[in-house]
Amino acid sequence: MPENSLAAFSAAIEAGHGIECDVQRARDGTPMVFHDWELDRLTDEEGPVAKRDARSLAGITLKGGEQQRIPTLADLLELVAGRVPLLIEVKSRKEARVSAHCLAIRRALEGYRGAHGVMSFDPRVAHWFAAHSPTTLRGLVVSEQDDKALPGRIRRSLAIRHAQPDFLAWDVRDLPSRLAAAQRRKGRPVATWTVRTEEQRARAERYADAPIAEGHGFG
């Protein structure tokens, strides 16, 4: 089934799995459930998602069968309706202003009673939710890939301090990690992504508190 599609989410719900999704802004500010910045890989359309409004994006068919279209976050919330936990990865770029995007997501979540949380590579997202929606569970996504030297370690520590996250989502390729272990000792849970193999699943069980998995990563 196409990734980030309502068909895939429905299958996860039926199997009793929690859901992780990716959300970014349409041109009109609507939170859309879509992973890539560009439409090219996942659809037959081309160009940036941010250049299309929600109505245009909602009419685009996803590759992979099932005749699925790009959903809005509101569509997904209506489908899940609290039946399984929902983890929303907020897509962000360094040059982008995160406040409008975070506010749109918070508004979409108003009145939603199911278990849910938000996370992002951008520490400004978790920081925003800490300040403006403190009851929303918030996380920081972390990867050490190609940035393992001292400056990278300092940046990660500063990002955690700025984000004030309730949890961390760590790249499974980087486990075991001294920083992740230190955060767990402080009582901050560590999830790990993306667990795709039996070996990675065993690593997640040893060094993290929960896997974000797909395929053989489910066991």
N, CA and C of each residue as an Amber inpcrd file, in Angstrom:
protein
   657
   0.8460000  -1.1940000   0.0000000   0.0000000   0.0000000   0.0000000
   0.8820000   1.2450000   0.0000000   0.4360000   2.3320000  -0.5950000
   1.2470000   3.5570000  -0.5950000   1.5070000   4.0530000   0.8230000
   2.7290000   4.5300000   1.0480000   3.0480000   5.0810000   2.3600000
   2.2300000   6.3350000   2.6310000   1.9130000   6.5600000   3.9020000
   1.1430000   7.7390000   4.3060000  -0.2180000   7.8170000   3.6110000
  -0.7980000   6.6630000   3.2970000  -2.1270000   6.6410000   2.6790000
  -3.1620000   6.1790000   3.7020000  -4.4030000   6.5470000   3.4750000
  -5.4550000   6.1170000   4.3880000  -5.6170000   4.6070000   4.3700000
  -5.3470000   3.9610000   3.2240000  -5.4140000   2.4980000   3.1570000
  -4.3720000   1.8680000   4.0680000  -3.1390000   2.3960000   4.0390000
  -2.0840000   1.8820000   4.9100000  -2.4160000   2.1220000   6.3780000
  -2.9350000   3.2890000   6.6940000  -3.3020000   3.5890000   8.0690000
  -4.4470000   2.6870000   8.5400000  -5.4000000   2.4140000   7.6680000
  -6.5090000   1.5260000   8.0210000  -5.9930000   0.1230000   8.3320000
  -5.0350000  -0.3520000   7.5270000  -4.4630000  -1.6710000   7.7620000
  -3.7270000  -1.7140000   9.0950000  -3.0200000  -0.6250000   9.4210000
  -2.3190000  -0.5670000  10.7120000  -3.3080000  -0.6280000  11.8670000
  -4.4040000   0.0970000  11.7410000  -5.4240000   0.1000000  12.7950000
  -5.9960000  -1.3010000  12.9780000  -6.3060000  -1.9660000  11.8830000
  -6.8730000  -3.3170000  11.9610000  -5.8970000  -4.2910000  12.6120000
  -4.5970000  -4.0690000  12.3950000  -3.5790000  -4.9360000  12.9860000
  -3.2350000  -4.5380000  14.4200000  -3.7890000  -3.4250000  14.8980000
  -3.5260000  -2.9780000  16.2590000  -2.2150000  -2.2490000  16.4350000
  -1.6370000  -1.7580000  15.3350000  -0.3620000  -1.0470000  15.4090000
  -0.5820000   0.4530000  15.5720000   0.2620000   1.0920000  16.3800000
   0.2970000   2.5380000  16.3900000   0.8000000   3.0480000  15.0570000
   0.5240000   4.3090000  14.7660000   0.8270000   4.8950000  13.4570000
   1.8350000   6.0290000  13.5990000   2.8270000   6.0430000  12.6950000
   3.7090000   7.1950000  12.5330000   3.4630000   7.7700000  11.1500000
   3.2640000   9.0800000  11.0580000   2.9930000   9.7230000   9.7730000
   3.8550000  10.9700000   9.6290000   3.9110000  11.4840000   8.4230000
   4.6840000  12.6880000   8.1170000   3.7230000  13.7920000   7.6830000
   3.9250000  14.9990000   8.2040000   3.0160000  16.1060000   7.9050000
   3.8060000  17.3420000   7.4870000   3.3870000  17.9530000   6.3900000
   3.9700000  19.2170000   5.9490000   2.8820000  20.1440000   5.4340000
   3.2580000  21.3910000   5.1840000   2.2790000  22.4260000   4.8410000
   1.9930000  22.4500000   3.3530000   0.7170000  22.6000000   3.0280000
   0.3360000  22.9830000   1.6760000   0.5400000  24.4950000   1.5300000
   0.3800000  24.9920000   0.3290000   0.5760000  26.4260000   0.0800000
  -0.3640000  27.2770000   0.9240000  -1.5660000  26.7930000   1.1780000
  -2.5330000  27.5540000   1.9720000  -2.4100000  27.2980000   3.4720000
  -1.3770000  26.5340000   3.8700000  -1.1270000  26.2870000   5.2860000
  -1.7480000  25.0330000   5.8380000  -2.5520000  24.3270000   5.0470000
  -3.2110000  23.1120000   5.5230000  -2.1780000  22.0170000   5.7830000
  -2.2190000  21.3440000   6.9390000  -1.3000000  20.2240000   7.1920000
  -1.6870000  19.0060000   6.3290000  -0.7680000  18.5830000   5.4720000
  -0.9870000  17.4550000   4.5790000  -0.1040000  16.2840000   5.0070000
  -0.6230000  15.0780000   4.8670000   0.1220000  13.8780000   5.2610000
   0.9070000  13.3850000   4.0440000   2.2050000  13.6960000   4.0360000
   3.0590000  13.3790000   2.8920000   4.5020000  13.4830000   3.3460000
   5.3530000  12.5780000   2.8950000   6.7280000  12.5320000   3.3840000
   7.6690000  13.4840000   2.6610000   7.7360000  13.3900000   1.3380000
   8.7700000  14.0930000   0.5700000   8.4300000  15.5650000   0.3730000
   9.4840000  16.3770000   0.1690000   9.2680000  17.7780000  -0.1780000
   8.7200000  17.9070000  -1.6000000   9.0920000  16.9830000  -2.4590000
   8.6600000  16.9950000  -3.8600000   7.6410000  15.8880000  -4.1010000
   6.7910000  16.0980000  -5.0860000   5.7570000  15.1160000  -5.4200000
   6.2840000  13.9560000  -6.2600000   7.4520000  14.1040000  -6.8450000
   7.9210000  13.2310000  -7.9190000   7.9940000  11.7520000  -7.5590000
   8.5460000  11.3780000  -6.3910000   8.7700000   9.9700000  -6.0770000
   7.4800000   9.2220000  -5.8050000   6.5420000   9.8670000  -5.1580000
   5.3600000   9.1770000  -4.6500000   4.1130000   9.3730000  -5.4970000
   4.1790000  10.2510000  -6.4950000   3.0300000  10.4920000  -7.3720000
   3.5320000  10.6360000  -8.8050000   2.6050000  10.7910000  -9.7240000
   2.9620000  11.0550000 -11.1220000   3.0630000  12.5530000 -11.4050000
   2.8950000  13.3720000 -10.3690000   3.0460000  14.8140000 -10.4930000
   4.4940000  15.2080000 -10.1870000   4.8380000  16.4500000 -10.4350000
   6.1760000  16.9490000 -10.1730000   6.1010000  18.2580000  -9.4020000
   7.2200000  18.5960000  -8.7410000   7.3250000  19.8870000  -8.0870000
   7.0940000  19.8270000  -6.5910000   7.3340000  20.9480000  -5.9130000
   7.2380000  21.0050000  -4.4550000   5.7900000  20.8910000  -3.9650000
   5.6240000  20.1810000  -2.8710000   4.3140000  20.1020000  -2.2150000
   3.8640000  21.4970000  -1.7980000   4.7870000  22.3080000  -1.3130000
   4.4570000  23.6240000  -0.7680000   3.9370000  24.6010000  -1.8180000
   4.0640000  24.2580000  -3.0920000   3.5660000  25.1260000  -4.1620000
   2.1110000  24.8330000  -4.5180000   1.5220000  23.7990000  -3.9110000
   0.1370000  23.4120000  -4.2090000  -0.7340000  23.6740000  -2.9840000
  -1.9980000  24.0540000  -3.2460000  -2.9120000  24.2050000  -2.1230000
  -3.5260000  22.8550000  -1.7690000  -4.2350000  22.8020000  -0.6480000
  -4.7620000  21.5370000  -0.1400000  -5.7210000  20.8770000  -1.1200000
  -6.5440000  21.6580000  -1.7820000  -7.5050000  21.0860000  -2.7190000
  -6.7850000  20.3950000  -3.8700000  -5.7360000  21.0290000  -4.3830000
  -4.9690000  20.4320000  -5.4650000  -4.2750000  19.1530000  -5.0080000
  -3.6490000  19.1880000  -3.8400000  -2.9310000  18.0230000  -3.3400000
  -3.8790000  16.8570000  -3.0560000  -5.0450000  17.1670000  -2.5270000
  -6.0020000  16.1110000  -2.1970000  -6.5290000  15.3900000  -3.4390000
  -6.3390000  15.9800000  -4.5960000  -6.7850000  15.3500000  -5.8350000
  -5.7200000  14.5070000  -6.5090000  -4.5210000  14.4340000  -5.9250000
  -3.4040000  13.7140000  -6.5370000  -3.3840000  12.2690000  -6.0440000
  -3.3120000  11.3310000  -6.9790000  -3.2760000   9.9090000  -6.6500000
  -1.8510000   9.4780000  -6.3110000  -1.7140000   8.7130000  -5.2410000
  -0.4240000   8.1810000  -4.8280000  -0.0590000   6.9540000  -5.6570000
   1.2180000   6.7950000  -5.9420000   1.6830000   5.5880000  -6.6190000
   1.5480000   4.3880000  -5.6800000   1.4020000   3.2010000  -6.2690000
   1.3910000   1.9900000  -5.4550000   0.0650000   1.2860000  -5.3910000
  -0.8890000   1.7130000  -6.1980000  -2.1720000   1.0260000  -6.2150000
  -3.1380000   1.5550000  -5.1890000  -4.2720000   0.8910000  -5.0800000
  -5.3200000   1.2080000  -4.1080000  -6.0510000   2.5140000  -4.4120000
  -5.6400000   3.2460000  -5.4480000  -6.2900000   4.5110000  -5.8010000
  -6.3980000   5.4460000  -4.5980000  -5.2910000   5.5760000  -3.9050000
  -5.2410000   6.4340000  -2.7220000  -4.7620000   7.8280000  -3.0970000
  -5.3160000   8.8410000  -2.4110000  -4.9220000  10.2250000  -2.6530000
  -4.2500000  10.7970000  -1.4060000  -3.6020000  11.9390000  -1.5680000
  -2.8890000  12.5650000  -0.4520000  -3.9030000  13.0500000   0.5820000
  -3.8280000  12.5600000   1.8190000  -4.8050000  12.9950000   2.8280000
  -4.3340000  14.2320000   3.5900000  -5.2800000  14.9220000   4.1660000
  -4.9680000  15.9800000   5.1200000  -4.8040000  15.3520000   6.5020000
  -4.1930000  16.0920000   7.4150000  -4.1100000  15.6080000   8.7860000
  -5.5040000  15.4180000   9.3700000  -6.4220000  16.3000000   9.0200000
  -7.8000000  16.1700000   9.5080000  -8.4170000  14.8550000   9.0340000
  -8.1500000  14.4600000   7.7850000  -8.6410000  13.1790000   7.2740000
  -8.1180000  12.0250000   8.1280000  -6.8290000  12.0790000   8.4340000
  -6.2140000  11.0020000   9.2110000  -6.7850000  10.9440000  10.6220000
  -6.9500000  12.0830000  11.2520000  -7.4970000  12.1050000  12.6090000
  -8.9170000  11.5350000  12.6370000  -9.6830000  11.8550000  11.6220000
 -11.0490000  11.3180000  11.5460000 -11.0270000   9.8010000  11.3980000
 -10.0840000   9.2930000  10.6020000  -9.9800000   7.8450000  10.3970000
  -9.5270000   7.1370000  11.6710000  -8.4820000   7.6410000  12.3140000
  -7.9270000   6.9570000  13.4860000  -8.8860000   7.0270000  14.6650000
  -9.4040000   8.2070000  14.9250000 -10.4330000   8.4050000  15.9580000
 -10.0460000   7.7780000  17.2980000  -8.7720000   7.8530000  17.6290000
  -8.3380000   7.3920000  18.9320000  -8.1730000   5.8890000  19.0750000
  -8.3200000   5.1380000  17.9870000  -8.2680000   3.6730000  18.1090000
  -6.8610000   3.1400000  18.3360000  -5.8490000   3.8430000  17.8350000
  -4.4480000   3.4760000  18.0850000  -3.6690000   4.7640000  18.3270000
  -2.5120000   4.6770000  18.9620000  -1.6840000   5.8800000  19.1480000
  -1.1920000   6.4210000  17.8100000  -1.0280000   7.7350000  17.7520000
  -0.6230000   8.4120000  16.5220000   0.5790000   9.3090000  16.8040000
   1.6390000   9.1300000  16.0190000   2.8500000   9.9330000  16.1540000
   3.0480000  10.7290000  14.8690000   3.0550000  12.0430000  14.9860000
   3.0910000  12.9450000  13.8330000   4.4860000  13.5490000  13.7050000
   5.1790000  13.2000000  12.6250000   6.4670000  13.8490000  12.3650000
   6.2270000  15.1270000  11.5720000   6.6020000  16.2340000  12.1290000
   6.4140000  17.5440000  11.5150000   7.6330000  17.8440000  10.6420000
   7.4190000  17.9130000   9.3350000   8.5140000  18.1900000   8.4130000
   8.8490000  19.6830000   8.4710000  10.1340000  19.9920000   8.5070000
  10.5440000  21.3870000   8.6330000  11.9060000  21.5720000   7.9940000
  12.1710000  22.7990000   7.5420000  13.4720000  23.1670000   6.9960000
  14.0390000  24.3260000   7.8000000  15.3600000  24.4410000   7.8120000
  16.0060000  25.4660000   8.6260000  15.5400000  26.8700000   8.2810000
  15.2920000  27.1140000   6.9800000  14.9270000  28.4630000   6.5640000
  13.4460000  28.7660000   6.7780000  12.6790000  27.7540000   7.1680000
  11.2310000  27.9380000   7.3100000  10.8720000  28.4850000   8.6920000
   9.7990000  29.2510000   8.7450000   9.2330000  29.6600000  10.0180000
   8.3000000  28.5540000  10.4970000   8.5610000  28.0340000  11.6810000
   7.8060000  26.8620000  12.1280000   6.4990000  27.2210000  12.8300000
   6.3660000  28.4510000  13.2890000   5.2240000  28.7870000  14.1440000
   3.8880000  28.5870000  13.4380000   3.7680000  29.0270000  12.1780000
   2.5000000  28.8950000  11.4640000   2.1480000  27.4290000  11.2450000
   3.1530000  26.6170000  10.8990000   2.9200000  25.1940000  10.6730000
   2.4970000  24.5010000  11.9710000   3.1950000  24.7950000  13.0640000
   2.8560000  24.2000000  14.3540000   1.4560000  24.6100000  14.8000000
   1.1130000  25.8770000  14.5790000  -0.2080000  26.3550000  14.9660000
  -1.2980000  25.6350000  14.1800000  -1.0780000  25.4270000  12.8800000
  -2.0660000  24.7210000  12.0600000  -2.2490000  23.2850000  12.5460000
  -1.1650000  22.6440000  12.9470000  -1.2620000  21.2790000  13.4620000
  -1.9920000  21.2650000  14.8000000  -1.6700000  22.2110000  15.6630000
  -2.3630000  22.2710000  16.9510000  -3.8590000  22.4840000  16.7590000
  -4.2250000  23.3380000  15.8130000  -5.6460000  23.5740000  15.5560000
  -6.3290000  22.3140000  15.0380000  -5.6260000  21.5530000  14.1790000
  -6.1990000  20.3000000  13.6710000  -6.4190000  19.3030000  14.8070000
  -5.5540000  19.3690000  15.8160000  -5.6340000  18.4280000  16.9310000
  -6.6240000  18.8530000  18.0150000  -7.1490000  20.0530000  17.9440000
  -8.0810000  20.5240000  18.9630000  -9.2940000  19.6010000  19.0310000
  -9.5730000  19.1090000  20.2070000 -10.7060000  18.2150000  20.3990000
 -10.3970000  16.7510000  20.1370000  -9.1880000  16.4550000  19.6090000
  -8.8410000  15.0600000  19.3540000  -8.4540000  14.4030000  20.6770000
  -9.0960000  13.2920000  21.0150000  -8.9340000  12.6840000  22.3300000
  -8.0490000  11.4420000  22.3210000  -7.6450000  10.9870000  21.1590000
  -6.7930000   9.8070000  21.1010000  -5.3690000  10.1050000  21.5260000
  -4.6400000   9.0530000  21.9010000  -3.2320000   9.2000000  22.2620000
  -2.4390000   9.6670000  21.0440000  -1.6620000  10.7260000  21.2180000
  -0.9210000  11.2640000  20.0870000   0.2780000  12.0690000  20.5730000
   1.2130000  12.2830000  19.6620000   2.3670000  13.1220000  19.9380000
   2.9060000  13.6900000  18.6460000   3.7630000  14.6940000  18.7640000
   4.4140000  15.2840000  17.6020000   5.9270000  15.1480000  17.7890000
   6.6560000  15.1190000  16.6810000   8.1100000  15.0850000  16.7400000
   8.6610000  15.6980000  15.4690000   9.9390000  16.0670000  15.5090000
  10.5650000  16.6790000  14.3510000  12.0820000  16.6600000  14.5180000
  12.8030000  16.6610000  13.3880000  14.2440000  16.8960000  13.4190000
  14.5570000  18.3190000  13.8650000  13.6260000  19.2200000  13.6520000
  13.8280000  20.6330000  13.9510000  13.4970000  20.8860000  15.4270000
  14.4770000  21.2330000  16.2620000  14.1930000  21.4420000  17.6870000
  13.2240000  22.5820000  17.9470000  13.0610000  23.4770000  16.9680000
  12.1250000  24.5850000  17.1590000  10.6840000  24.0910000  17.2560000
  10.3870000  22.9460000  16.6480000   9.0240000  22.4200000  16.6880000
   8.6560000  21.9850000  18.1040000   9.4960000  21.1410000  18.7140000
   9.2230000  20.7170000  20.0810000   9.2210000  21.9170000  21.0310000
  10.1240000  22.8610000  20.8000000  10.1770000  24.0700000  21.6360000
   8.8730000  24.8470000  21.5210000   8.3250000  24.9520000  20.3080000
   7.0640000  25.6690000  20.1090000   5.9310000  24.9910000  20.8770000
   5.8500000  23.6760000  20.7650000   4.7730000  22.9660000  21.4570000
   4.9540000  23.0290000  22.9710000   6.1950000  23.0470000  23.4470000
   6.4270000  23.1930000  24.8820000   5.8780000  24.5240000  25.3850000
   6.0220000  25.5630000  24.5550000   5.5860000  26.9010000  24.9550000
   4.0960000  27.1290000  24.7350000   3.5340000  26.5730000  23.6510000
   2.1800000  26.9380000  23.2420000   1.1560000  25.7990000  23.3460000
   1.6240000  24.5910000  23.5570000   0.6990000  23.4530000  23.7030000
   1.3560000  22.4190000  24.6090000   1.6200000  22.7970000  25.8600000
   2.4390000  21.9630000  26.7380000   1.8590000  20.6030000  27.0620000
   0.5670000  20.3950000  26.8370000  -0.0050000  19.0740000  27.0990000
   0.1850000  18.1160000  25.9190000   0.6670000  18.6420000  24.7850000
   0.9490000  17.7850000  23.6410000   2.2890000  17.0930000  23.8330000
   2.3000000  15.7720000  23.7760000   3.5440000  15.0180000  23.8650000
   4.4310000  15.4050000  22.6940000   5.6970000  15.7040000  22.9630000
   6.5670000  16.2360000  21.9160000   7.9280000  15.5420000  21.9440000
   8.4820000  15.3290000  20.7400000   9.7510000  14.6240000  20.6490000
  10.7110000  15.2890000  19.6810000  11.9810000  14.9450000  19.8180000
  13.0240000  15.4060000  18.9090000  13.5900000  14.1950000  18.1820000
  13.6370000  14.2590000  16.8510000  14.2020000  13.1880000  16.0390000
  15.6990000  13.4470000  15.8880000  16.5070000  12.4090000  16.0890000
  17.9600000  12.5710000  16.1240000  18.6340000  11.5490000  15.2200000
  19.6320000  12.0110000  14.4650000  20.4970000  11.1220000  13.6990000
  21.9340000  11.6180000  13.8250000  22.8480000  10.6960000  14.0250000
  24.2640000  11.0330000  14.1230000  25.0060000  10.7910000  12.8120000
  24.3140000  10.3210000  11.7950000  24.9570000   9.9460000  10.5440000
  25.7260000  11.1260000   9.9370000  26.9730000  10.8660000   9.5440000
  27.8500000  11.8650000   8.9110000  28.1090000  13.0850000   9.7940000
  27.8620000  12.9570000  11.0980000  28.0550000  14.1080000  11.9820000
  28.4600000  13.6310000  13.3750000  29.4050000  12.7090000  13.4360000
  29.7560000  12.0590000  14.6960000  30.8930000  12.7480000  15.4540000
  31.5510000  13.7190000  14.8290000  32.6650000  14.4040000  15.4780000
  32.1660000  15.3160000  16.6020000  33.0960000  15.9230000  17.3230000
  32.7540000  16.7500000  18.4830000  31.7530000  17.8590000  18.1680000
  31.9000000  18.6140000  17.0530000  30.8980000  19.6500000  16.7710000
  29.4830000  19.0790000  16.6430000  29.3570000  17.9060000  16.0470000
  28.0460000  17.2770000  15.9160000  27.4850000  16.8730000  17.2610000
  28.3180000  16.3520000  18.1280000  27.8510000  15.9530000  19.4570000
  27.3770000  17.1790000  20.2460000  28.0890000  18.2860000  20.0800000
  27.6820000  19.5240000  20.7650000  26.3490000  20.0160000  20.2130000
  26.1960000  19.9810000  18.8820000  24.9320000  20.4270000  18.2710000
  23.7580000  19.5920000  18.7640000  23.9490000  18.2800000  18.8630000
  22.8480000  17.4290000  19.3250000  22.4740000  17.7370000  20.7750000
  23.4730000  17.9380000  21.6070000  23.1840000  18.2700000  23.0080000
  22.4460000  19.5980000  23.1230000  22.8700000  20.5920000  22.3410000
  22.1970000  21.8900000  22.3630000  20.7830000  21.7970000  21.8150000
  20.5860000  20.9650000  20.7820000  19.2510000  20.7980000  20.2120000
  18.3070000  20.1870000  21.2350000  18.7800000  19.1970000  21.9740000
  17.9430000  18.5820000  23.0130000  17.5950000  19.6100000  24.0840000
  18.5740000  20.4040000  24.4760000  18.3220000  21.4290000  25.4980000
  17.2900000  22.4470000  25.0170000  17.3870000  22.8540000  23.7510000
  16.4560000  23.8470000  23.2210000  15.0670000  23.2560000  23.0260000
  14.9950000  22.0100000  22.5700000  13.7030000  21.4100000  22.2320000
  12.8450000  21.1240000  23.4570000  13.4790000  20.8320000  24.5940000
  12.7400000  20.4210000  25.7950000  11.7890000  19.2620000  25.4820000
  12.2660000  18.2000000  24.8350000  11.3510000  17.1400000  24.3980000
  10.9330000  16.2230000  25.5420000   9.7570000  15.6260000  25.3940000
   9.3240000  14.5800000  26.3180000   9.9900000  13.2540000  25.9860000
  10.3520000  13.0670000  24.7140000  11.0000000  11.8320000  24.2840000
  11.9180000  12.1400000  23.1050000  12.7650000  11.1800000  22.7710000
  13.6440000  11.2800000  21.6140000  13.3420000  10.1300000  20.6570000
  13.5470000  10.3730000  19.3680000  13.4200000   9.3370000  18.3490000
  14.7760000   9.2310000  17.6600000  15.5280000   8.1730000  17.9640000
  16.9330000   8.0560000  17.5740000  17.0880000   7.1330000  16.3710000
  17.9860000   7.4960000  15.4900000  18.3170000   6.6640000  14.3280000
  18.8700000   5.3230000  14.8180000  18.2190000   4.2200000  14.4210000
  18.6360000   2.8940000  14.8980000  20.0550000   2.5630000  14.4610000
  20.5180000   3.1530000  13.3680000  21.8760000   2.8960000  12.8980000
  22.9310000   3.4360000  13.8590000  22.5290000   4.3510000  14.7370000
  23.4670000   4.9860000  15.6580000  23.4850000   4.3290000  17.0330000
  22.6430000   3.3350000  17.2360000  22.5990000   2.6700000  18.5340000
  23.5870000   1.5070000  18.5800000  24.2890000   1.3040000  19.7070000
  24.1880000   2.0810000  20.9510000  24.8480000   3.4560000  20.8340000
  24.2940000   4.4100000  21.5800000  24.7870000   5.7860000  21.5880000
  24.9390000   6.2450000  23.0270000  26.0750000   6.8560000  23.3360000
  26.2980000   7.3540000  24.6920000  25.2870000   8.4280000  25.0600000
  25.0040000   9.3330000  24.1020000  24.0660000  10.4190000  24.4010000
  22.6560000   9.8780000  24.6040000  22.2460000   8.9460000  23.7550000
  20.9200000   8.3560000  23.9260000  20.8170000   7.6310000  25.2620000
  21.8690000   6.8860000  25.6290000  21.8660000   6.1760000  26.9030000
  21.7930000   7.1500000  28.0790000  22.5080000   8.2760000  27.9550000
  22.4810000   9.2790000  29.0220000  21.0930000   9.8820000  29.1800000
  20.4210000  10.1120000  28.0590000  19.0660000  10.6530000  28.1170000
  18.0960000   9.6610000  28.7500000  18.2620000   8.3860000  28.4560000
  17.4070000   7.3600000  29.0750000  17.6350000   7.3230000  30.5840000
  18.8890000   7.4590000  31.0040000  19.1720000   7.4510000  32.4470000
  18.5180000   8.6370000  33.1500000  18.3270000   9.7260000  32.4070000
  17.6600000  10.8930000  32.9680000  16.1410000  10.7370000  32.9910000
  15.6450000   9.6250000  32.4500000  14.2130000   9.3780000  32.4460000
  13.5000000   9.8090000  31.1860000  14.2630000  10.1430000  30.1500000
  13.6650000  10.5720000  28.8810000  13.5970000   9.3630000  27.9380000
  12.4040000   8.8940000  27.5700000  12.2850000   7.7140000  26.7190000
  12.9110000   7.9380000  25.3440000  13.4480000   6.8710000  24.7810000
  14.0630000   6.9040000  23.4560000  13.3740000   5.8760000  22.5580000
  12.6870000   6.3610000  21.5400000  12.2000000   5.4910000  20.4630000
  13.2990000   5.4040000  19.4130000  13.1890000   4.4700000  18.4770000
  14.2270000   4.3620000  17.4550000  13.6320000   4.0180000  16.0980000
  14.2040000   4.6170000  15.0460000  13.7010000   4.5040000  13.6880000
  14.8390000   4.1960000  12.7290000  14.5680000   3.7520000  11.5260000
  13.4120000   2.9560000  11.1870000  13.8500000   1.5010000  11.2700000
  13.1850000   0.7280000  12.0990000  13.5450000  -0.6560000  12.3600000
  12.9590000  -1.5180000  11.2460000  13.8430000  -2.1070000  10.4340000
  13.4020000  -2.8400000   9.2460000  13.8370000  -4.3080000   9.2270000
  14.7420000  -4.6920000  10.1090000  15.2840000  -6.0480000  10.0900000
  15.2250000  -6.6600000  11.4870000  15.4280000  -7.9880000  11.5470000
  15.4520000  -8.6660000  12.8420000  16.6170000  -8.1660000  13.6920000
  17.7640000  -7.9210000  13.0560000  18.9210000  -7.4170000  13.7960000
  18.6320000  -6.0480000  14.3950000  17.9990000  -5.1730000  13.6190000
  17.6600000  -3.8460000  14.1350000  16.6020000  -3.9410000  15.2310000
  15.6940000  -4.9030000  15.1080000  14.6760000  -5.0840000  16.1390000
  15.3300000  -5.4950000  17.4600000  16.3140000  -6.3960000  17.3860000
  17.0320000  -6.8080000  18.5920000  17.7980000  -5.6350000  19.1970000
  18.3920000  -4.7920000  18.3470000  19.1100000  -3.6140000  18.8220000
  18.1480000  -2.6440000  19.4970000  16.9730000  -2.4620000  18.8980000
  15.9710000  -1.5690000  19.4870000  15.5300000  -2.0700000  20.8560000
  15.3410000  -3.3740000  20.9800000  14.9110000  -3.9380000  22.2610000
  15.9580000  -3.7300000  23.3480000  17.2240000  -3.7190000  22.9500000
  18.3040000  -3.5790000  23.9250000  18.5920000  -2.1320000  24.2940000
  18.5260000  -1.2290000  23.3080000  19.0290000   0.1260000  23.5290000
  17.9630000   1.2180000  23.4740000  16.7070000   0.8570000  23.2420000
  15.6530000   1.8780000  23.1370000  14.4050000   1.3910000  23.8590000
  13.4260000   2.2760000  23.9280000  12.1860000   1.9640000  24.6360000
  11.0480000   1.5550000  23.7100000  11.1610000   1.8970000  22.4260000
  10.1140000   1.5320000  21.4750000  10.6520000   1.6460000  20.0490000
  10.2780000   0.7260000  19.1690000  10.7060000   0.8280000  17.7770000
   9.6680000   1.5460000  16.9230000  10.1450000   2.3180000  15.9600000
   9.3090000   2.8040000  14.8680000   9.6760000   1.9180000  13.6780000
   8.7800000   1.0210000  13.3150000   9.1560000  -0.1040000  12.4650000
   8.3400000  -0.1850000  11.1950000   8.8900000  -0.9400000  10.2460000
   8.1620000  -1.3190000   9.0500000   8.7010000  -2.6610000   8.5730000
   7.9140000  -3.3530000   7.7540000   8.3630000  -4.6230000   7.1870000
   8.7510000  -5.6330000   8.2400000   9.9480000  -6.2250000   8.0780000
  10.4200000  -7.2650000   8.9980000  10.7340000  -6.6980000  10.3840000
  10.7440000  -5.3930000  10.5050000  10.9820000  -4.7860000  11.8070000
   9.8680000  -5.0440000  12.8100000   8.6920000  -5.4720000  12.3260000
   7.5860000  -5.7540000  13.2200000   7.7530000  -7.0940000  13.9260000
   8.5120000  -8.0100000  13.3240000   8.7040000  -9.3110000  13.9380000
   7.5510000 -10.2610000  13.6890000
